[in-house]
Amino acid sequence: MSAANLSSPPSGSSSTKSAASAAAEPRPSNFIRDAMIEDLKTKKYGDAVIQTRFPPEPNGYLHIGHAKAICLDFGLADEFGGKTNLRFDDTNPEKEEQEYVDSIMKDVHWLGFEWDDLCYASDYFGQLYEWAVKLIKDGKAYVDDLSAEEIRQHRGTLTEPGKQSPYRSRTPEENLDLFERMRKGEFPDGTRVLRAKIDMASPNLNMRDPVMYRILHADHHRTGSKWCIYPMYDYAHGQSDSIERVTHSMCTLEFEDHRPLYNWFVQNLGIFPSQQYEFDRLSLTYTLLSKRRLLKLVQENLVRGWDDPRMPTLSGIRRRGYTAEAVRNFCAAIGVSKTNGTLELAMLEHFVREDLNKRAPRVMAVLRPLKVVIDNYPDGQVEELDAVNNPEDETAGTRKVPFSKVLYIEQDDFREEPPKKYYRLSPGVEVRLRYAYFITAKSVVKNEQGEIVEVHCTYDPATRGGNAPDARKVKSTIHWVSAEHALDAEVRLYDKLFAKPDPNDVEEGQEFTANLDPNSLETIAHAKLEPSLADAPVESRYQFERLGYFCVDPDSKPGKPVFNRTVALKDAWAKIEKRG
RNA sequence: UGGGCCGUCGACUAAUGGUAGGUCAAGUGCCUUUGGAGCACUUUGUCUAGGUUCGAAUCCUAGCGGCCCAGCCA
């Protein structure tokens, strides 16, 4: 492969490894791709292919921020014919669980990626231990008896250098003995650590003799009780990369300060020189992407679980109805850089609409029913009218929709006193019922509270199907459902989980939970759906015409489907109305 | 205030010393049996000040602003 070819990647990938690669489009340049092109050109790693890895810690569910990392790790490697491992960074047994491992694998697959090797940092515990022994023998690591608190005090501050531990000058023999006994479980948690001997005066705090191993008498989800000492991230991550011969190790910006340490271990161990590259973490308005905070929402039952459709987790947005392709397109479009910024949620929603617009069958559903009686329509008559399934996709075909004398329309679609620019049904106004007839509102029936409970209309039999033989026009088309044939359904309308663009923007003393939007979920118990939806399978997606995209929730029961609103359609009228 | 990183339309991101472009958002119009979709058009940007250069978003200097780092978390 020549450098010239590399500089303009093909628009489609020849690899069939990932579903995601099939839809690949020309991507804008970014600094990591540039580095790969350069490294291939200069044969930095000889003839080795690009090797990346996606390294989640199994201590929570993956979210949309991880999707960006996944698309980068897998996408970039795939683009250059390279490989990507899924590696669980499981060095902290106290926080990690098999449930998270399972969910992560499921989510990566759902996104459309297939890893080459499935790896665990815990698979390397033995090798890591041997390397620690080597560093001790080389006089580059020592066992420290200081307490956590004392270590902290010795570390110094941002502006003052640290002080050396009194245990820093132990001999390799003594360190070897102590480290061995740490491993054997002779010491309680927290009594000793193994530290790298680097520089207590470094302006980079990560280089001030960082802890490599701590004692933790805890069962590990994979290694059980085999170990009671566990490596720290900094001592495990780079070496794991090295073992897997990762060429380009991508991580987020906050690890920039760790790179010198990453390189220190590589150099002093003399192992495969993986190179770390840091990119900007994804931030989205009205969204929290912190595992700690998402965990809190779950644990305190502020949401229904990790897969609550309001959660930014991949399981949440999947349940909400987002498609993997939409998420991938989004990730490709937002690019990657070293700038810390916040993307507008609207950007994500755009890609969801764009994808669903192409694939979601159209269907009619009335969320807030208002009864309409067609006075001049024959009692008891039912017509089966033709409706097209997807105007964006001719192959989607047509279906029959029953029409009768009594219908439901949306309450929003009738106004007794229409405001300016309101084109929908109102007294004396003629509109089109989609795929049916032109109707004209004649009168209303109100209850004791003065609310409109029924609208009486007449229809023009000559407009069957929705066209007038005299070519007269109507200003609007509204959707409807035949009352007698309607399917009763629960519909869950989701909105942003948080009321503020920055959920962390709180008053003194308040927590981010104060910004939770109490209206983020509105449940409609009895929406009226066209009968074709009776057997819609879980996770199937539809466009409810003029309303938005909806998908079938797993809570659905036979005869009583539950639909989630994925995202509303863009609403020009709402905009006009809001402006006044 | 020590160190690291970063400043381009409202948001995100290109331009790799040579025309500041794309996407989202916003607005206008066209079209429409979804006030959807689509199409067309429009508005708005190189943090500041110096310097180098025929030419600077890009290189240099100095400011200013933002983010990250003092876990035996990752």
XYZ file of C-alpha atoms (C1' of nucleotides) in Angstrom:
654
model
C 0.000 0.000 0.000
C 1.523 3.291 -1.020
C 1.573 6.479 0.936
C -0.372 8.185 -1.798
C -3.160 5.671 -1.439
C -3.155 6.040 2.289
C -3.564 9.750 2.202
C -6.952 9.434 0.569
C -8.684 6.441 2.096
C -11.180 4.642 -0.158
C -14.807 5.465 0.433
C -15.704 1.862 1.006
C -13.701 -0.743 2.836
C -12.884 -4.061 1.283
C -12.990 -5.643 4.710
C -16.114 -7.501 5.704
C -15.010 -7.703 9.294
C -17.387 -5.121 10.646
C -20.882 -4.214 9.616
C -19.823 -0.689 10.375
C -17.179 -0.605 7.704
C -19.650 -1.262 4.913
C -21.201 2.134 5.384
C -17.893 3.926 5.573
C -17.814 7.300 3.916
C -14.889 9.580 3.237
C -13.854 10.938 6.604
C -12.273 14.264 7.313
C -8.664 14.237 8.310
C -7.690 13.972 11.945
C -4.410 13.922 13.795
C -4.549 10.248 14.724
C -5.220 9.125 11.174
C -2.365 11.380 10.098
C -0.079 9.663 12.596
C -1.083 6.261 11.252
C -0.418 7.318 7.685
C 2.972 8.645 8.698
C 3.872 5.565 10.740
C 2.951 3.243 7.895
C 4.951 5.337 5.482
C 8.067 5.339 7.647
C 7.506 1.712 8.678
C 7.736 2.671 12.319
C 6.522 -0.809 13.223
C 8.037 -2.600 10.278
C 5.451 -4.525 8.313
C 3.090 -4.868 11.241
C -0.501 -3.795 10.617
C -2.182 -1.068 12.623
C -3.245 -2.564 15.940
C -5.675 -0.811 18.250
C -7.757 -1.779 21.224
C -10.910 -0.681 22.970
C -10.141 -0.925 26.702
C -13.233 -0.435 28.883
C -13.234 -1.066 32.594
C -16.150 -3.398 33.338
C -17.516 -1.185 36.077
C -20.556 0.223 34.305
C -22.484 0.283 31.064
C -21.128 1.783 27.877
C -22.517 5.142 26.819
C -22.533 7.330 23.739
C -19.122 8.711 24.693
C -17.722 5.203 24.496
C -19.350 4.854 21.088
C -17.089 7.619 19.855
C -14.043 5.789 21.196
C -15.228 2.479 19.762
C -15.800 3.993 16.331
C -12.320 5.477 16.457
C -10.543 2.379 17.701
C -12.292 -0.002 15.332
C -12.892 2.418 12.493
C -9.357 3.658 12.120
C -7.799 0.201 12.357
C -10.295 -1.147 9.860
C -9.614 1.697 7.496
C -5.950 0.667 7.267
C -6.566 -3.058 7.259
C -5.530 -3.341 10.894
C -6.906 -5.129 13.923
C -8.702 -4.165 17.088
C -8.895 -6.038 20.351
C -11.552 -5.720 22.963
C -9.675 -5.557 26.227
C -11.265 -5.364 29.622
C -9.199 -3.168 31.872
C -10.019 -5.160 34.965
C -7.370 -4.236 37.493
C -9.702 -3.154 40.268
C -11.691 -6.124 41.596
C -13.704 -3.944 43.925
C -15.606 -2.230 41.136
C -15.783 -4.752 38.356
C -18.461 -7.315 37.601
C -19.322 -9.939 35.024
C -22.656 -8.212 34.343
C -20.725 -5.261 32.961
C -18.450 -7.478 30.891
C -21.505 -9.071 29.278
C -23.247 -5.783 28.601
C -20.120 -4.279 27.070
C -19.681 -7.163 24.634
C -23.340 -6.935 23.688
C -23.117 -3.194 23.109
C -19.955 -3.348 20.990
C -21.615 -5.966 18.805
C -24.788 -3.943 18.594
C -22.802 -0.974 17.374
C -21.654 -3.200 14.534
C -18.086 -4.088 15.445
C -16.299 -7.401 15.775
C -13.087 -7.531 17.760
C -10.091 -9.607 16.812
C -8.862 -10.833 20.199
C -10.882 -10.758 23.384
C -8.448 -9.797 26.118
C -8.392 -9.016 29.794
C -5.731 -7.084 31.662
C -6.156 -9.767 34.297
C -4.740 -12.274 31.795
C -1.463 -10.386 32.130
C -1.198 -10.367 35.911
C 1.552 -12.992 35.803
C 3.608 -11.175 33.200
C 3.075 -7.871 34.963
C 4.347 -9.424 38.185
C 7.487 -10.697 36.463
C 8.132 -7.279 34.993
C 7.731 -5.711 38.415
C 10.357 -8.114 39.718
C 12.656 -7.012 36.927
C 12.217 -3.356 37.814
C 12.939 -4.150 41.455
C 16.103 -6.035 40.494
C 17.135 -3.065 38.358
C 16.691 -0.776 41.344
C 13.775 0.966 39.626
C 10.985 -0.016 41.986
C 10.653 -0.337 45.737
C 8.238 -1.435 48.408
C 6.954 1.456 50.469
C 5.524 1.010 53.980
C 4.080 4.503 54.138
C 0.331 4.747 54.609
C -1.858 6.174 51.881
C -2.123 9.377 53.856
C 1.657 9.619 54.297
C 2.246 8.995 50.630
C -0.125 11.779 49.836
C 1.736 14.133 52.148
C 5.082 13.166 50.667
C 3.833 13.769 47.166
C 4.121 17.525 47.510
C 1.767 19.883 45.703
C 1.332 21.340 42.257
C 3.954 23.958 43.040
C 6.189 22.212 45.593
C 8.304 19.121 44.962
C 7.617 15.956 46.896
C 9.755 14.315 49.563
C 11.348 10.919 49.283
C 9.929 8.082 51.296
C 12.283 6.769 53.999
C 11.805 3.341 52.409
C 12.980 4.488 49.010
C 16.539 3.282 49.470
C 15.768 -0.316 50.364
C 17.989 -2.830 48.593
C 16.664 -4.852 45.672
C 16.972 -7.983 47.809
C 14.821 -6.533 50.557
C 12.306 -5.214 48.006
C 12.152 -8.581 46.289
C 11.453 -10.323 49.570
C 8.805 -7.837 50.621
C 7.093 -7.819 47.224
C 7.011 -11.612 47.196
C 5.438 -11.588 50.649
C 2.918 -8.972 49.510
C 1.910 -11.380 46.787
C 1.653 -14.272 49.219
C -0.820 -12.347 51.323
C 1.326 -11.788 54.391
C 0.256 -8.175 54.777
C -3.130 -6.583 55.267
C -4.705 -4.215 52.723
C -3.124 -0.808 52.572
C -0.007 -1.590 54.535
C 2.460 -1.583 51.672
C 2.657 -0.706 48.006
C 5.158 -1.189 45.241
C 6.302 2.088 43.737
C 8.311 3.012 40.690
C 11.473 4.900 41.609
C 11.382 7.881 39.291
C 11.542 11.481 40.506
C 9.850 12.989 43.545
C 10.646 16.460 42.263
C 9.061 16.042 38.835
C 6.647 18.821 37.886
C 4.452 16.016 36.577
C 2.869 14.485 39.648
C 2.430 11.178 37.847
C 6.199 10.777 37.835
C 6.609 11.249 41.590
C 7.202 7.568 42.329
C 3.769 6.336 41.227
C 2.214 3.334 42.920
C 2.449 0.199 40.785
C 0.790 -2.360 43.033
C -1.522 -2.202 45.999
C -2.635 -4.936 48.349
C -6.298 -5.826 47.912
C -7.627 -8.991 49.483
C -10.603 -9.001 47.179
C -12.032 -11.604 44.850
C -11.568 -10.753 41.229
C -14.374 -11.530 38.784
C -11.990 -13.644 36.718
C -8.972 -14.585 38.808
C -10.914 -15.235 41.996
C -8.626 -15.276 45.011
C -5.455 -16.050 43.097
C -4.094 -12.571 43.646
C -4.177 -10.211 46.583
C -2.035 -7.563 44.936
C -3.367 -5.728 41.913
C -1.581 -3.477 39.433
C -2.598 0.146 39.097
C -3.868 1.506 35.781
C -0.558 3.165 34.939
C 1.395 0.001 35.500
C -1.064 -2.207 33.635
C -2.345 -0.289 30.677
C 0.719 0.457 28.623
C 2.146 -2.996 29.209
C -1.137 -4.573 28.155
C -0.930 -2.526 24.984
C 2.614 -3.692 24.531
C 1.769 -7.364 25.038
C -0.928 -7.070 22.385
C 1.492 -5.175 20.168
C -0.878 -2.256 19.977
C 0.610 0.355 17.686
C -1.781 3.217 18.342
C -3.301 3.396 21.794
C -6.084 5.953 21.864
C -7.394 7.438 25.076
C -8.953 10.651 26.264
C -7.235 13.926 26.997
C -6.982 13.591 30.762
C -4.336 10.923 30.234
C -1.907 13.262 28.510
C -0.024 13.719 31.752
C 0.279 9.959 32.028
C 2.054 9.540 28.722
C 5.560 10.148 30.141
C 4.896 7.401 32.661
C 3.465 5.130 29.975
C 6.693 5.639 28.042
C 8.871 5.232 31.144
C 7.587 1.713 31.707
C 7.989 0.839 28.048
C 11.574 2.063 28.039
C 12.675 0.618 31.358
C 11.120 -2.729 30.569
C 12.432 -2.704 27.022
C 9.132 -3.885 25.603
C 7.142 -3.254 22.429
C 6.772 0.519 22.149
C 3.071 1.168 21.840
C 2.305 4.842 21.414
C -0.443 6.648 23.253
C -2.582 9.274 21.511
C -5.065 11.413 23.343
C -8.293 12.814 21.916
C -11.186 14.856 23.229
C -13.868 13.165 25.246
C -17.416 13.564 23.938
C -19.647 15.999 25.778
C -23.269 16.606 24.859
C -25.670 19.262 26.011
C -28.446 18.127 28.375
C -26.501 14.899 28.891
C -24.256 13.439 31.534
C -21.509 11.092 30.434
C -19.908 10.154 33.696
C -20.091 6.534 34.731
C -20.101 7.559 38.374
C -23.101 9.816 37.965
C -24.957 7.433 35.685
C -24.439 4.743 38.309
C -25.943 7.061 40.899
C -29.042 7.593 38.764
C -29.463 3.832 38.548
C -28.719 3.061 42.179
C -31.040 5.745 43.500
C -33.823 4.718 41.133
C -33.928 8.139 39.537
C -34.242 6.254 36.261
C -35.577 2.779 35.610
C -32.169 1.222 35.076
C -29.113 1.301 32.857
C -31.377 0.793 29.858
C -33.882 3.499 30.698
C -34.570 5.127 27.324
C -33.583 8.494 28.781
C -30.111 7.249 29.648
C -27.207 8.022 27.285
C -26.054 4.437 27.661
C -25.959 2.329 24.527
C -28.509 0.018 26.107
C -30.684 3.040 26.861
C -30.591 4.582 23.435
C -31.082 1.163 21.869
C -34.258 0.715 23.881
C -35.227 4.230 22.947
C -34.998 3.276 19.288
C -31.730 4.838 18.148
C -30.068 2.741 15.468
C -26.449 1.672 15.487
C -26.010 3.206 12.072
C -27.268 6.569 13.276
C -24.817 6.468 16.163
C -21.971 5.525 13.834
C -22.853 8.276 11.392
C -22.923 10.715 14.265
C -19.509 9.601 15.479
C -18.072 9.920 11.998
C -19.520 13.388 11.594
C -18.344 14.879 14.867
C -14.720 14.093 14.141
C -11.943 13.954 16.658
C -9.583 16.596 17.941
C -7.855 17.808 21.077
C -10.305 20.628 21.699
C -12.509 20.319 24.722
C -16.017 21.261 23.715
C -19.647 20.343 24.056
C -21.768 19.177 21.176
C -25.373 20.149 20.827
C -27.774 17.278 21.396
C -29.533 18.398 18.222
C -26.593 17.051 16.245
C -27.143 13.532 17.567
C -30.886 13.788 17.018
C -30.322 14.886 13.451
C -28.514 11.654 12.636
C -31.208 9.618 14.340
C -33.924 11.288 12.262
C -31.888 11.011 9.111
C -31.484 7.268 9.514
C -35.010 6.557 10.702
C -36.487 8.646 7.915
C -35.002 6.202 5.443
C -35.990 2.988 7.167
C -38.996 3.473 9.424
C -42.403 2.454 8.015
C -45.043 5.162 8.374
C -48.139 4.464 10.364
C -50.982 6.504 11.846
C -51.364 6.903 15.589
C -53.322 9.359 17.686
C -51.740 10.223 20.998
C -54.410 12.503 22.474
C -57.656 11.404 20.864
C -60.473 13.725 19.917
C -63.579 12.059 18.549
C -64.686 13.066 15.073
C -68.035 12.029 13.651
C -68.589 12.216 9.908
C -72.281 13.013 9.897
C -72.910 12.234 6.248
C -70.933 8.980 6.229
C -73.141 5.842 6.193
C -73.592 4.178 9.587
C -71.806 0.867 9.834
C -69.812 1.282 6.637
C -66.116 0.398 6.669
C -63.698 1.070 3.841
C -60.188 -0.276 3.502
C -58.050 2.544 2.173
C -54.587 2.287 0.683
C -51.722 3.901 2.546
C -48.087 3.978 1.491
C -45.652 2.511 3.958
C -42.710 4.744 3.294
C -42.567 7.561 0.765
C -38.765 7.444 1.053
C -38.680 3.790 0.049
C -40.848 2.555 -2.826
C -40.045 -1.057 -2.046
C -41.796 -0.693 1.307
C -45.165 -1.083 -0.448
C -48.635 -0.184 0.784
C -51.128 -1.382 3.365
C -54.845 -1.123 4.037
C -56.203 1.176 6.722
C -59.842 0.929 7.870
C -62.025 4.025 7.676
C -65.437 4.496 9.257
C -67.920 7.085 10.487
C -66.345 7.670 13.881
C -62.667 8.538 14.029
C -60.055 9.885 16.366
C -57.857 12.782 15.436
C -55.229 14.570 17.487
C -56.627 17.146 19.919
C -53.952 19.514 18.624
C -55.399 19.226 15.151
C -58.604 21.041 15.962
C -59.065 24.617 17.189
C -62.403 26.217 17.667
C -60.730 29.579 17.207
C -57.706 29.045 14.996
C -54.768 31.405 15.493
C -53.046 32.992 12.546
C -51.202 30.463 10.333
C -53.053 27.556 11.891
C -54.001 25.408 8.919
C -55.557 22.427 10.624
C -59.191 21.644 11.296
C -61.440 24.396 12.598
C -65.096 25.313 12.081
C -65.888 25.722 8.415
C -62.404 24.726 7.323
C -61.750 21.810 4.996
C -58.727 19.566 5.525
C -57.594 16.238 4.192
C -57.645 13.084 6.265
C -54.520 11.340 5.123
C -55.256 8.679 2.464
C -59.011 9.191 3.069
C -61.293 12.135 2.370
C -61.578 15.878 2.621
C -63.688 16.801 5.618
C -65.154 20.066 6.832
C -65.809 20.807 10.492
C -69.415 21.793 11.168
C -70.005 21.812 14.907
C -68.600 20.789 18.252
C -69.960 19.049 21.331
C -68.662 20.192 24.716
C -68.821 18.704 28.179
C -69.841 20.499 31.376
C -66.312 21.900 31.748
C -66.619 23.479 28.343
C -64.047 21.145 26.813
C -64.550 19.972 23.277
C -65.276 16.263 23.306
C -66.551 15.734 19.792
C -66.308 17.392 16.434
C -68.955 16.873 13.794
C -67.863 17.035 10.192
C -69.078 16.288 6.707
C -66.995 14.564 4.084
C -66.850 14.865 0.340
C -67.286 11.355 -1.127
C -65.612 12.506 -4.328
C -62.289 12.999 -2.556
C -61.740 9.339 -1.686
C -58.016 8.643 -1.396
C -57.316 12.292 -0.777
C -57.680 14.021 -4.131
C -60.443 16.347 -5.252
C -61.667 15.831 -8.837
C -62.026 19.601 -9.180
C -58.386 19.942 -8.106
C -59.248 22.181 -5.210
C -56.572 22.344 -2.543
C -56.631 22.093 1.207
C -54.096 23.727 3.446
C -53.351 20.709 5.542
C -53.456 16.969 5.904
C -54.043 15.387 9.280
C -53.759 11.844 10.550
C -56.562 9.805 12.043
C -57.550 6.381 13.309
C -60.904 4.645 12.978
C -62.387 4.494 16.488
C -63.961 1.086 16.042
C -60.716 -0.447 14.761
C -58.206 1.401 16.913
C -55.585 -0.488 18.838
C -55.134 0.706 22.391
C -51.506 1.309 23.359
C -49.330 2.882 25.994
C -46.977 5.462 24.606
C -44.024 6.844 26.516
C -42.907 10.282 25.469
C -39.322 10.930 26.410
C -37.646 14.261 26.602
C -34.215 15.356 27.765
C -33.314 13.852 31.132
C -31.927 17.167 32.361
C -33.477 20.583 32.223
C -30.220 22.481 31.791
C -27.761 22.317 28.888
C -25.065 21.655 31.471
C -26.482 19.202 34.014
C -23.597 20.008 36.343
C -24.582 23.654 36.504
C -26.114 23.782 39.980
C -26.502 26.185 42.861
C -24.070 25.958 45.756
C -24.749 22.882 47.826
C -26.901 21.231 45.185
C -26.181 18.112 43.202
C -26.597 17.413 39.507
C -29.749 15.499 40.368
C -31.389 18.857 41.067
C -31.322 19.420 37.312
C -33.275 16.300 36.497
C -36.279 17.292 34.408
C -39.462 16.016 36.088
C -41.139 16.042 32.682
C -38.590 13.854 30.961
C -41.130 11.048 30.772
C -44.780 11.507 29.966
C -46.852 8.373 29.739
C -49.928 8.240 27.579
C -52.007 5.325 28.787
C -54.466 5.075 25.933
C -53.154 6.156 22.616
C -55.075 4.978 19.539
C -53.101 3.154 16.866
C -54.045 1.861 13.469
C -54.673 -1.885 13.693
C -51.733 -2.881 11.506
C -49.550 -2.395 14.561
C -51.174 -5.240 16.473
C -48.275 -7.631 16.053
C -45.363 -5.216 15.935
C -42.328 -6.995 17.377
C -40.254 -5.583 20.206
C -37.651 -3.069 19.024
C -39.389 -2.522 15.670
C -39.416 1.118 14.685
C -42.087 3.242 13.042
C -42.787 6.770 12.160
C -46.093 7.856 13.629
C -46.969 10.300 10.878
C -46.566 13.925 11.815
C -45.478 12.996 15.348
C -42.125 11.299 15.420
C -40.319 8.005 15.473
C -41.447 5.333 17.896
C -40.339 1.828 18.739
C -41.854 -1.115 20.545
C -40.704 -1.440 24.141
C -39.974 -4.821 25.736
C -42.624 -4.015 28.351
C -45.248 -4.686 25.669
C -47.864 -7.360 26.397
C -50.022 -9.183 23.854
C -52.880 -6.870 22.933
C -51.320 -3.974 24.830
C -48.213 -2.710 23.107
C -45.953 -0.112 24.671
C -44.225 2.359 22.392
C -41.275 4.613 23.155
C -40.880 7.887 21.373
C -37.368 7.814 19.938
C -37.334 11.385 18.717
C -40.026 13.786 17.575
C -40.297 14.976 14.011
C -39.164 18.511 13.374
C -42.178 20.669 14.002
C -42.479 23.869 11.991
C -45.816 24.757 13.528
C -44.457 24.449 17.064
C -41.792 26.929 16.057
C -44.293 29.362 14.616
C -46.491 29.046 17.666
C -43.590 29.561 20.024
C -42.517 32.707 18.235
C -46.062 34.009 18.533
C 0.537 30.108 41.166
C 4.432 24.102 38.900
C 3.437 20.976 34.693
C 0.537 19.289 30.427
C -2.986 20.412 26.623
C -6.237 23.574 23.809
C -8.297 28.469 21.497
C -11.534 28.803 13.606
C -19.187 30.802 12.434
C -24.194 29.946 17.965
C -22.192 24.264 18.222
C -18.732 20.513 16.171
C -14.928 20.121 12.603
C -11.575 20.980 7.879
C -7.936 23.984 5.475
C -0.671 20.482 6.952
C 2.734 28.838 4.557
C -1.211 30.037 -1.052
C -9.493 30.914 -2.444
C -11.325 30.242 5.412
C -14.802 24.989 3.536
C -18.334 21.056 5.536
C -22.119 19.302 9.088
C -25.691 20.724 12.899
C -28.464 24.881 14.551
C -30.932 29.475 13.016
C -33.459 32.225 8.978
C -35.765 32.791 3.867
C -37.966 30.736 -0.325
C -39.569 26.469 -3.402
C -42.010 21.918 -3.210
C -45.234 18.627 -0.662
C -51.500 13.824 0.420
C -46.666 14.168 6.915
C -46.300 22.138 8.913
C -42.183 15.471 7.876
C -38.676 14.560 4.018
C -36.313 17.029 -0.048
C -34.261 21.306 -2.812
C -32.253 26.322 -3.149
C -30.498 30.470 -0.834
C -28.833 33.461 3.496
C -26.583 35.144 8.165
C -22.455 34.601 11.475
C -15.838 32.732 12.397
C -9.478 32.375 12.565
C -8.653 34.925 21.131
C -5.441 39.682 21.371
C -0.948 42.425 20.203
C 3.510 42.422 17.865
C 6.991 39.906 14.463
C 8.900 36.636 10.124
C 7.139 36.258 4.935
C 5.494 38.210 -1.661
C 1.761 35.730 1.258
C 0.023 33.564 8.165
C -5.754 30.245 10.911
C -1.029 27.786 10.063
C 5.695 29.782 11.864
C 7.993 33.042 16.141
C 7.368 36.217 20.713
C 4.358 38.131 24.480
C -0.284 38.390 26.542
C -5.446 36.721 27.450
C -8.956 32.740 28.053
C -10.398 27.529 28.857
C -9.597 22.307 30.299
C -6.666 18.528 33.011
C -3.174 16.770 37.134
C -1.791 16.444 44.203
C -6.552 8.015 44.286
C -3.366 2.499 47.246
C -9.802 4.768 40.770
C -9.591 4.170 35.503
